[in-house]
PDB file of C-alpha atoms in Angstrom:
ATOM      1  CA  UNK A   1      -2.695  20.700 -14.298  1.00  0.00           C
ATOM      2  CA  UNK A   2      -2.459  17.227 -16.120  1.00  0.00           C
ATOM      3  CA  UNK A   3      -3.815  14.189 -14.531  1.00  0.00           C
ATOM      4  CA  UNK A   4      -3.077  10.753 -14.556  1.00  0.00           C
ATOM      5  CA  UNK A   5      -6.359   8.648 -13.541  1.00  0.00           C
ATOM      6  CA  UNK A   6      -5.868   5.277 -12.356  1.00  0.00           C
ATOM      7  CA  UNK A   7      -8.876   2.798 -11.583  1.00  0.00           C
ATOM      8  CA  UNK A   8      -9.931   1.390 -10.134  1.00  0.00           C
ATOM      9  CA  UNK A   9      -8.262   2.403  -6.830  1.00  0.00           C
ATOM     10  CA  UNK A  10      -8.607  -1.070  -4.786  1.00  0.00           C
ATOM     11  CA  UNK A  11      -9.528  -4.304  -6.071  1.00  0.00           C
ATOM     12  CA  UNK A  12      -9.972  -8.311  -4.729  1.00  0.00           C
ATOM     13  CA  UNK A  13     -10.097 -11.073  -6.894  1.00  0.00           C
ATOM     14  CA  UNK A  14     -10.216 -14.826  -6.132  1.00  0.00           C
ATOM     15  CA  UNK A  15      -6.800 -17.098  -7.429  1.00  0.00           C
ATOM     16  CA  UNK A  16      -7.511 -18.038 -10.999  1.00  0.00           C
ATOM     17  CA  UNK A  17      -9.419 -14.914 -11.988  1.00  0.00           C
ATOM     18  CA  UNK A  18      -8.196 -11.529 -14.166  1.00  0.00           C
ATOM     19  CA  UNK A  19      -8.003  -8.142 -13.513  1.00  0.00           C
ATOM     20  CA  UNK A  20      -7.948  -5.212 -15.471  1.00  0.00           C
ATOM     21  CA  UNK A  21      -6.254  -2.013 -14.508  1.00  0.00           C
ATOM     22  CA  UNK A  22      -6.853   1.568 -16.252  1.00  0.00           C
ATOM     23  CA  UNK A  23      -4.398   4.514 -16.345  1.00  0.00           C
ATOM     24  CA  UNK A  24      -5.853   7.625 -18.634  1.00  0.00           C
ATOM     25  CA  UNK A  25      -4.598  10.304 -18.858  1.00  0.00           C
ATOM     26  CA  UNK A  26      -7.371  13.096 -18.536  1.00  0.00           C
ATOM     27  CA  UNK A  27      -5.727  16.380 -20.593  1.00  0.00           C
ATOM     28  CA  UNK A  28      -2.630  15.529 -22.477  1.00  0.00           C
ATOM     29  CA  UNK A  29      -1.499  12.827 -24.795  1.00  0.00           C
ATOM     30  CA  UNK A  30       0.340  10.422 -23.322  1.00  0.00           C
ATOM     31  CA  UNK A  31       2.571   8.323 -26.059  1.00  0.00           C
ATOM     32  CA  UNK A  32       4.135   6.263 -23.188  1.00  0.00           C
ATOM     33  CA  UNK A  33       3.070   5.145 -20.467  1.00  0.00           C
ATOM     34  CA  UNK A  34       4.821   3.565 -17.506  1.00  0.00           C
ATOM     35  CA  UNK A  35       3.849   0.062 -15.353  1.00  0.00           C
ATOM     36  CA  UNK A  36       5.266  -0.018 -11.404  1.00  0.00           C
ATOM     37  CA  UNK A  37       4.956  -2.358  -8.901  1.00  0.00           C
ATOM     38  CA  UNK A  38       5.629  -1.723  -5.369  1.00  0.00           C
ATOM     39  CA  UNK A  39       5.839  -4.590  -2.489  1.00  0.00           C
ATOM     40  CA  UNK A  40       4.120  -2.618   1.085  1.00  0.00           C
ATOM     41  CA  UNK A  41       7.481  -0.953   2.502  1.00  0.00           C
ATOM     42  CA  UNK A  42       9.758  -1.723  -0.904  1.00  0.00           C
ATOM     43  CA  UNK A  43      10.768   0.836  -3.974  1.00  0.00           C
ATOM     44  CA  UNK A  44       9.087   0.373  -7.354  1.00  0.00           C
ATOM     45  CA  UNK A  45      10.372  -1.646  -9.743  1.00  0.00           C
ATOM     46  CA  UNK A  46       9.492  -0.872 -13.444  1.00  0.00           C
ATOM     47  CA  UNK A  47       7.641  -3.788 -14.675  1.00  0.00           C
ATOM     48  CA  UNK A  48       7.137  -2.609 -18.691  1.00  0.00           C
ATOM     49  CA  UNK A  49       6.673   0.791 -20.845  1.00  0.00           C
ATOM     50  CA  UNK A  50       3.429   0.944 -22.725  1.00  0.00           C
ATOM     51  CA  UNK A  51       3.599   2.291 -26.003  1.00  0.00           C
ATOM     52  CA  UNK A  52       0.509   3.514 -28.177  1.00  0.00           C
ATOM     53  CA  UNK A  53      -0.096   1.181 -31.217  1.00  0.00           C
ATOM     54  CA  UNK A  54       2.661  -1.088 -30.558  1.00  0.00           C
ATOM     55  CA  UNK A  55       4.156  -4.119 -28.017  1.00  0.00           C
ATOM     56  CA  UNK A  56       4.566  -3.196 -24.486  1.00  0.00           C
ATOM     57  CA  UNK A  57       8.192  -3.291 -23.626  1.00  0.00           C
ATOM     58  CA  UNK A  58       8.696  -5.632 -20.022  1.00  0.00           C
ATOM     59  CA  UNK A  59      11.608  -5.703 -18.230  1.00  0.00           C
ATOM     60  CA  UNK A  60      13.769  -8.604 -17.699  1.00  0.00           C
ATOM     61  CA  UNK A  61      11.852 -11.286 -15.214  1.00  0.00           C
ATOM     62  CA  UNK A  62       7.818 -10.154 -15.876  1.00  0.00           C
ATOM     63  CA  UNK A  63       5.556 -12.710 -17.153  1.00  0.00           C
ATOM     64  CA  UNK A  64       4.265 -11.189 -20.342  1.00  0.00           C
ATOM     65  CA  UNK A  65       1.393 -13.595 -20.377  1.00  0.00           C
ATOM     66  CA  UNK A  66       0.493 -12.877 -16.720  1.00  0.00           C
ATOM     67  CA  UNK A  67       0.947  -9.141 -17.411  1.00  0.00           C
ATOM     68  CA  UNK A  68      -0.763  -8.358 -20.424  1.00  0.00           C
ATOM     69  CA  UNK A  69      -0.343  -4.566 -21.922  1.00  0.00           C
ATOM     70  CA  UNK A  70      -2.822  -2.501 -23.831  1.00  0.00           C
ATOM     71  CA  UNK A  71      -2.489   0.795 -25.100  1.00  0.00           C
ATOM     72  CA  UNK A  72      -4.537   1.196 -27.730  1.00  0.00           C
ATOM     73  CA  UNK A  73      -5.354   4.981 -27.746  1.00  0.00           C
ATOM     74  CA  UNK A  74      -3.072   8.050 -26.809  1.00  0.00           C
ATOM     75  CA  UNK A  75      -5.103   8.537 -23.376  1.00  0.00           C
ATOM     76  CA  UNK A  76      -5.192   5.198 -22.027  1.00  0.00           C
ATOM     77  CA  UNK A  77      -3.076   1.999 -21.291  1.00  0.00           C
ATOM     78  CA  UNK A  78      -4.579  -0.945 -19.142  1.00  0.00           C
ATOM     79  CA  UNK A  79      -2.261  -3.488 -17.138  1.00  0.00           C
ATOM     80  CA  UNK A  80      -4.839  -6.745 -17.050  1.00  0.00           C
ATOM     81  CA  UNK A  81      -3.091  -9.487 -14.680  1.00  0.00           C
ATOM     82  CA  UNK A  82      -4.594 -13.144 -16.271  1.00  0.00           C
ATOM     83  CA  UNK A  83      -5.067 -16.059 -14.019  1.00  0.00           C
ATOM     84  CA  UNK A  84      -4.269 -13.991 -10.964  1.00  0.00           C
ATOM     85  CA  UNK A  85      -2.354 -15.941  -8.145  1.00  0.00           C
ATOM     86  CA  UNK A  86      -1.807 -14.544  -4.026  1.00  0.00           C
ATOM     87  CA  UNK A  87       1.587 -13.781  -5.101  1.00  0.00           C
ATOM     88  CA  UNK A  88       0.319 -11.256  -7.354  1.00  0.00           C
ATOM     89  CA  UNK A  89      -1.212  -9.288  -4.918  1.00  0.00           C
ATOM     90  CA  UNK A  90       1.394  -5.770  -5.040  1.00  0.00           C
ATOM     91  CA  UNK A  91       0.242  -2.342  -5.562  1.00  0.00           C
ATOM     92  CA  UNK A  92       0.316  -0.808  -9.220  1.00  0.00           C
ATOM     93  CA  UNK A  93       1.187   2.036 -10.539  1.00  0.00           C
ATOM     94  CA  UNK A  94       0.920   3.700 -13.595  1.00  0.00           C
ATOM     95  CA  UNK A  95       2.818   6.936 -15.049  1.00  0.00           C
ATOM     96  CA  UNK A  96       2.260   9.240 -18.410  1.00  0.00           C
ATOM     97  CA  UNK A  97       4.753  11.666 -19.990  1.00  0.00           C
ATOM     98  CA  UNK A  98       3.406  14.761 -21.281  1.00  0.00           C
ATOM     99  CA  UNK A  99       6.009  15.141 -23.958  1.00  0.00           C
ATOM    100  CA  UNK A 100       4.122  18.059 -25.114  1.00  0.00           C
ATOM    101  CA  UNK A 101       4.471  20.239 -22.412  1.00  0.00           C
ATOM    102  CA  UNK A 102       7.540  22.779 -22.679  1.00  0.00           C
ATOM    103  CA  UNK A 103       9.663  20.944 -20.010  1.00  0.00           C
ATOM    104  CA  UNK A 104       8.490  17.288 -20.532  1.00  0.00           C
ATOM    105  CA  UNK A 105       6.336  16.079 -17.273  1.00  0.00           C
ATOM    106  CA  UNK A 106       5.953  12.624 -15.932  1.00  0.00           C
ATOM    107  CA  UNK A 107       2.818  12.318 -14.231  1.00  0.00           C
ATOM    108  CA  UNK A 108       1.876   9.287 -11.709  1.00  0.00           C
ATOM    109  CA  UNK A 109      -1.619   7.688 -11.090  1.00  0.00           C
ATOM    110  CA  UNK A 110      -2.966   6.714  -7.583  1.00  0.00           C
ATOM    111  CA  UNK A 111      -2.502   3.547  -8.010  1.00  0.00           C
ATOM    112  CA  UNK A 112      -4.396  -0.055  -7.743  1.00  0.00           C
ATOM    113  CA  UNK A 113      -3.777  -2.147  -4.707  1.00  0.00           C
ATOM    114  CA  UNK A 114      -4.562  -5.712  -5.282  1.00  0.00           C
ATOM    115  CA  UNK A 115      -5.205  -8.619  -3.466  1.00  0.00           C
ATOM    116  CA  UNK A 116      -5.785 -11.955  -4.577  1.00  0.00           C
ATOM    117  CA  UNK A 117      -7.287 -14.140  -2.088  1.00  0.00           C
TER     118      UNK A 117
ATOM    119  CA  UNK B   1      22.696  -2.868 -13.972  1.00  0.00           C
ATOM    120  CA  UNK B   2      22.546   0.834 -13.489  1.00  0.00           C
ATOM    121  CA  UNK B   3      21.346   1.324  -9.498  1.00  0.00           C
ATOM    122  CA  UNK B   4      20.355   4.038  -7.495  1.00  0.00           C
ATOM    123  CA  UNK B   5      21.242   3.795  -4.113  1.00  0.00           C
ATOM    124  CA  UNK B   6      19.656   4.951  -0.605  1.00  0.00           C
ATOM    125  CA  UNK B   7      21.561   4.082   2.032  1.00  0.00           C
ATOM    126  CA  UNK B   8      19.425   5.541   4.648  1.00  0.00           C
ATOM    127  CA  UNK B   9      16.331   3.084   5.513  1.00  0.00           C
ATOM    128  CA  UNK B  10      15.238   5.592   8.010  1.00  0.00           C
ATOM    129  CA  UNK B  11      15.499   9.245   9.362  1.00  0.00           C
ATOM    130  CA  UNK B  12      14.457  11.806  11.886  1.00  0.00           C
ATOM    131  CA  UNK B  13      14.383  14.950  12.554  1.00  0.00           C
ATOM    132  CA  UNK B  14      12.917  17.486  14.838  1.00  0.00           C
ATOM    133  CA  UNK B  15      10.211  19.660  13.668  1.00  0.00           C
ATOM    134  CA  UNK B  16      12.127  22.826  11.665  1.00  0.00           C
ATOM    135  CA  UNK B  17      15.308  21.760  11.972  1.00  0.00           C
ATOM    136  CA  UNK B  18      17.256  20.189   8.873  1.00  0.00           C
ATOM    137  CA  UNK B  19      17.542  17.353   7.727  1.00  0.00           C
ATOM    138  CA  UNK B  20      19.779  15.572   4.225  1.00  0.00           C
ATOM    139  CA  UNK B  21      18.507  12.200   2.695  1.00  0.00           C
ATOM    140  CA  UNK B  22      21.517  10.561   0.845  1.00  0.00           C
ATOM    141  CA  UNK B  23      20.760   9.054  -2.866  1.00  0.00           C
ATOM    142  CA  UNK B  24      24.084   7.626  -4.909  1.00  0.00           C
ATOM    143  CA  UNK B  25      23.228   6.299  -8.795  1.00  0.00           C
ATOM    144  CA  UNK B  26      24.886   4.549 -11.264  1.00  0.00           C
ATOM    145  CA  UNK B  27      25.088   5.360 -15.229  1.00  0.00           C
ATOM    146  CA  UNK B  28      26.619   5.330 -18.231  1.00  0.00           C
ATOM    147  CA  UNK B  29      24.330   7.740 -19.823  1.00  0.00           C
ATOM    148  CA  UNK B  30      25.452  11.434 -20.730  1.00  0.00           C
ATOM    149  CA  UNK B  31      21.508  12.876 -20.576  1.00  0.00           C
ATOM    150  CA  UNK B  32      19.485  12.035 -17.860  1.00  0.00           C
ATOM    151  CA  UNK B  33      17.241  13.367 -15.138  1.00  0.00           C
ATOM    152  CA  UNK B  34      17.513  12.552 -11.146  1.00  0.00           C
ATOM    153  CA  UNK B  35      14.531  12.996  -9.111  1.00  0.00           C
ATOM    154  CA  UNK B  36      12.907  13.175  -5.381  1.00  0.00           C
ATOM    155  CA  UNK B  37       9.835  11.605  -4.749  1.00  0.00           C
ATOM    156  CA  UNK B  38       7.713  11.652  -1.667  1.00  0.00           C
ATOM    157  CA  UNK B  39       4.789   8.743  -0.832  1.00  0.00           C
ATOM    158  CA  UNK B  40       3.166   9.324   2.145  1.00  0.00           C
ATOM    159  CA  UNK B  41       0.381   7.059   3.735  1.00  0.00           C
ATOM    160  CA  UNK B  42      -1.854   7.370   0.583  1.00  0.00           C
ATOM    161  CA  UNK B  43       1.122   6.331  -1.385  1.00  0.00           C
ATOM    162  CA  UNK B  44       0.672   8.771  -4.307  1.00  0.00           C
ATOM    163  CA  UNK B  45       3.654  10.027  -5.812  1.00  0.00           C
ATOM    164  CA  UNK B  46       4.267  13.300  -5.466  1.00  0.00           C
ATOM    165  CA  UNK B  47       7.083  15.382  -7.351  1.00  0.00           C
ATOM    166  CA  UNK B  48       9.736  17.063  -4.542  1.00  0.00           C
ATOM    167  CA  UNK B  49      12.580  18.383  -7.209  1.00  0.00           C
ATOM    168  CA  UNK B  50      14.099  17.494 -10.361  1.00  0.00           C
ATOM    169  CA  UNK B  51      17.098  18.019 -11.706  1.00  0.00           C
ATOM    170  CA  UNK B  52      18.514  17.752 -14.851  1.00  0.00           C
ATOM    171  CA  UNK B  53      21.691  16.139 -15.277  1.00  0.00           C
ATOM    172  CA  UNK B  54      23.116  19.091 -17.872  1.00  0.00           C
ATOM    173  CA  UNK B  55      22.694  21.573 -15.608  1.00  0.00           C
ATOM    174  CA  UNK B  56      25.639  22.323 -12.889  1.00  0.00           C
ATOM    175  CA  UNK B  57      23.183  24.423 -11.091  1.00  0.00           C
ATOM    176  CA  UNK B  58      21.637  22.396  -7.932  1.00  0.00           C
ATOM    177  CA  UNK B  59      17.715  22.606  -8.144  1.00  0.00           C
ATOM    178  CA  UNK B  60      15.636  24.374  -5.712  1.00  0.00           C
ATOM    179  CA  UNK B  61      12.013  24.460  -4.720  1.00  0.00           C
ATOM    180  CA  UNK B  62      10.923  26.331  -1.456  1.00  0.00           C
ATOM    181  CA  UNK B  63      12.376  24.341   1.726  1.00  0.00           C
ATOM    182  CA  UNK B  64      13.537  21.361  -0.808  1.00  0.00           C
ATOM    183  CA  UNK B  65      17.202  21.660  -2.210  1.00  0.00           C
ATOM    184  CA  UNK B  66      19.255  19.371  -3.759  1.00  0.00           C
ATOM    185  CA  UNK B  67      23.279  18.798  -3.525  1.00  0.00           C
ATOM    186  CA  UNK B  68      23.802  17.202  -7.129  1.00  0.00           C
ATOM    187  CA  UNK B  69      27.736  16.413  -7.599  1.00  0.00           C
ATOM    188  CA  UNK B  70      27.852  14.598 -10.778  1.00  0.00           C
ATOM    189  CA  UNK B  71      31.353  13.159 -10.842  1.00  0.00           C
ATOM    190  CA  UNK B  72      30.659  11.530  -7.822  1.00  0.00           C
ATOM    191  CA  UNK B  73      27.161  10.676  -9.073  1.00  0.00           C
ATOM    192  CA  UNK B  74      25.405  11.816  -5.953  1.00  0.00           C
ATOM    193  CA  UNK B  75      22.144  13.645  -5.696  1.00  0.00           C
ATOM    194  CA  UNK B  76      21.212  14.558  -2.113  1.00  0.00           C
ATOM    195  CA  UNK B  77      18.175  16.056  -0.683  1.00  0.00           C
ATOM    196  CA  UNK B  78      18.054  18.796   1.580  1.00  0.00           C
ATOM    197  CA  UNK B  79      14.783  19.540   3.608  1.00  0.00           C
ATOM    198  CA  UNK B  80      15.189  22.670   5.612  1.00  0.00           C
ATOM    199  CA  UNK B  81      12.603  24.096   8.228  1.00  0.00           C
ATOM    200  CA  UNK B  82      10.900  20.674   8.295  1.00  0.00           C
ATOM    201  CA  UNK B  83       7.168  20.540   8.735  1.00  0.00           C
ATOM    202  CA  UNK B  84       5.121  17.508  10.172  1.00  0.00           C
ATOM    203  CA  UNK B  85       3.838  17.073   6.919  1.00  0.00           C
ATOM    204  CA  UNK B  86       7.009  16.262   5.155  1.00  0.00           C
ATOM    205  CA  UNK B  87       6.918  12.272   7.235  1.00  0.00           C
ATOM    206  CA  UNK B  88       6.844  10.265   4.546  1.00  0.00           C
ATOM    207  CA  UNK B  89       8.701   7.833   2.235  1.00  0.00           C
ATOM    208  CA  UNK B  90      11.189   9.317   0.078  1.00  0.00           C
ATOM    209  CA  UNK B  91      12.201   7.818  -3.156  1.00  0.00           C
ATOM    210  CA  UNK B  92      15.369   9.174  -5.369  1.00  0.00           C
ATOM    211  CA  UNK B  93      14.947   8.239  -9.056  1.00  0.00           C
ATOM    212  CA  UNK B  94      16.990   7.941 -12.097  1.00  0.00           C
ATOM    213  CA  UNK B  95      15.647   8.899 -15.447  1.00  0.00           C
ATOM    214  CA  UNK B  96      17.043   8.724 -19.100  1.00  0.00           C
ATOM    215  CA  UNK B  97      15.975  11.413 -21.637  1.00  0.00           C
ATOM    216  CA  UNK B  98      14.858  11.429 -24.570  1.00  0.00           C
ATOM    217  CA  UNK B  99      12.588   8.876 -25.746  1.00  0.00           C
ATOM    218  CA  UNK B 100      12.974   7.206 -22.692  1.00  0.00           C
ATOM    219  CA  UNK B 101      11.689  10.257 -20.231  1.00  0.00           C
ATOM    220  CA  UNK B 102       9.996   8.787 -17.936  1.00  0.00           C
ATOM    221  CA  UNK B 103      11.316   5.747 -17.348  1.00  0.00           C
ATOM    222  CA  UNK B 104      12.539   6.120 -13.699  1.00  0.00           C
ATOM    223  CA  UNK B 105      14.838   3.492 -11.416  1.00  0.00           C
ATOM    224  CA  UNK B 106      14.157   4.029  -8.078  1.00  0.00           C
ATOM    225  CA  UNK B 107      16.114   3.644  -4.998  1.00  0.00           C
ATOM    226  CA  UNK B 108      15.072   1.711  -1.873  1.00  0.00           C
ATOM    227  CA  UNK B 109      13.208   4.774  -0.292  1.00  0.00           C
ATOM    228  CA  UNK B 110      13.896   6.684   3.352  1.00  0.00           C
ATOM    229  CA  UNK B 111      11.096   6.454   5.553  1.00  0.00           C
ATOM    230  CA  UNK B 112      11.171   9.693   7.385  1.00  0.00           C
ATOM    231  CA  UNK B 113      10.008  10.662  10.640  1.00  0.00           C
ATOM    232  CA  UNK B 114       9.197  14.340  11.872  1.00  0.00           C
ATOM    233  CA  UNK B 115       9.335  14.825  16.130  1.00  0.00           C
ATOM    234  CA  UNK B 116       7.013  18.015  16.898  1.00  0.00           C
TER     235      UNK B 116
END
C-alpha cells in the first residue's frame, strides 16, 4: 500500500540552529501535503498545507519564517524550522493525499520528534 | 472557527466488552469527511473508519462502528469486543473535500484504557 516516509524519525539540535524535516511519499504522487504539530498528550493542530510548485499555505498564528515550506517535487515536501528555539521542540507530522487512488487516501508519516536543547 | 469536540479525556473498558468514544464537530460545509484515528505509544496514525458525510449509511470496519447523526453533527465511535491492543489515543477528525481532502481538524483525543 502507499507510504508516507518521514525522516528523520528523532532529532536534537542546539537553540539557534535549523532543522530540516522530510516527508516523501514512496508510490503515489502526492500534490498536497499536510504539516501537524502535536504537544506530548495534546491533538494536532494543522500548522500549513504544502503545495507542489507553489507557497505553502500556514494557518493563522505560525511563523512563516520560523517554519519554512518546500515542496518542490510531487514526492516530497520538507518542513525546515530556522533558528530553532526550546519552545520549538513538538513532534511533527506530515500527511500526503493520494488523489489518484479511486477513493482519495490521506496517508500519515511517522513523524519527527524534536528537541531543542 | 469550525471545532471538533471530544468530551471524553479518558475511558475504560474491560477487555471484550464495549465501549463508545463521543466526537461532536462544527461546520458549515455541505461535503466533508469525519474520521477516527488511533495513536498508540509509537504515535503513528493509524486509520480506524471514515465516513463520508453524503452517505446516511454509518461506516463499519470489523469491531469499529460508527453512530454518524448529521443534524446533530455527531460522529461516535463504537469499539465492540475490545482487545488489549485497542489502548491507545483516539483522535476524531474533520475533513473538507475536494481540493482540500486531507486537511483534517482534530479533536482533543480520548486516551483509552483496556482492563484484561
Amino acid at each position: 500500500g502507499a507510504v508516507v516516509s518521514q525522516h528523520p524519525s528523532w532529532v536534537i539540535c542546539k537553540s539557534g540552529t535549523s532543522v530540516k524535516i522530510e516527508c516523501r511519499s514512496l508510490d503515489f504522487q502526492a500534490t498536497t501535503m499536510f504539516w501537524y504539530r502535536q504537544f506530548p498528550k495534546q491533538s494536532l493542530m494543522l500548522m500549513a498545507t504544502s503545495n507542489e510548485g507553489s507557497k505553502a499555505t500556514y494557518e493563522q498564528g505560525v511563523e512563516k519564517d520560523k517554519f519554512l515550506i518546500n515542496h518542490a517535487s510531487l514526492t516530497l515536501s520538507t518542513l525546515t524550522v530556522t533558528s530553532a528555539h526550546p519552545e520549538d521542540s513538538s513532534f511533527y507530522i506530515c500527511s500526503a493525499t493520494d488523489t489518484g487512488s479511486p477513493n482519495e487516501k490521506l496517508f500519515f508519516g511517522s513523524g519527527t520528534q524534536l528537541s531543542v536543547l | 472557527a469550525q471545532t471538533v469536540t471530544q468530551s471524553q479525556p479518558e475511558m475504560s473498558v474491560q477487555e471484550a466488552e464495549t465501549v463508545t468514544l463521543s466526537c461532536t464537530y462544527d461546520t458549515s460545509e455541505s461535503d466533508y469527511y469525519l474520521f477516527w484515528y488511533k495513536q498508540p505509544p509509537s504515535r503513528q496514525m493509524i486509520l480506524v473508519i471514515r465516513q463520508e458525510a453524503y452517505k446516511q449509511q454509518n461506516a463499519t470496519e470489523n469491531r469499529f462502528s460508527v453512530n454518524f447523526q448529521k443534524a446533530a453533527k455527531s460522529f461516535s465511535l463504537k469499539i465492540s469486543d475490545s482487545q488489549l491492543g485497542d489502548a491507545a489515543m483516539y483522535f476524531c477528525a474533520r475533513g473538507a473535500g475536494g481540493t482540500s481532502y486531507g486537511k483534517l481538524t482534530f479533536g482533543q483525543g480520548t486516551i483509552l484504557t483496556v482492563h484484561p
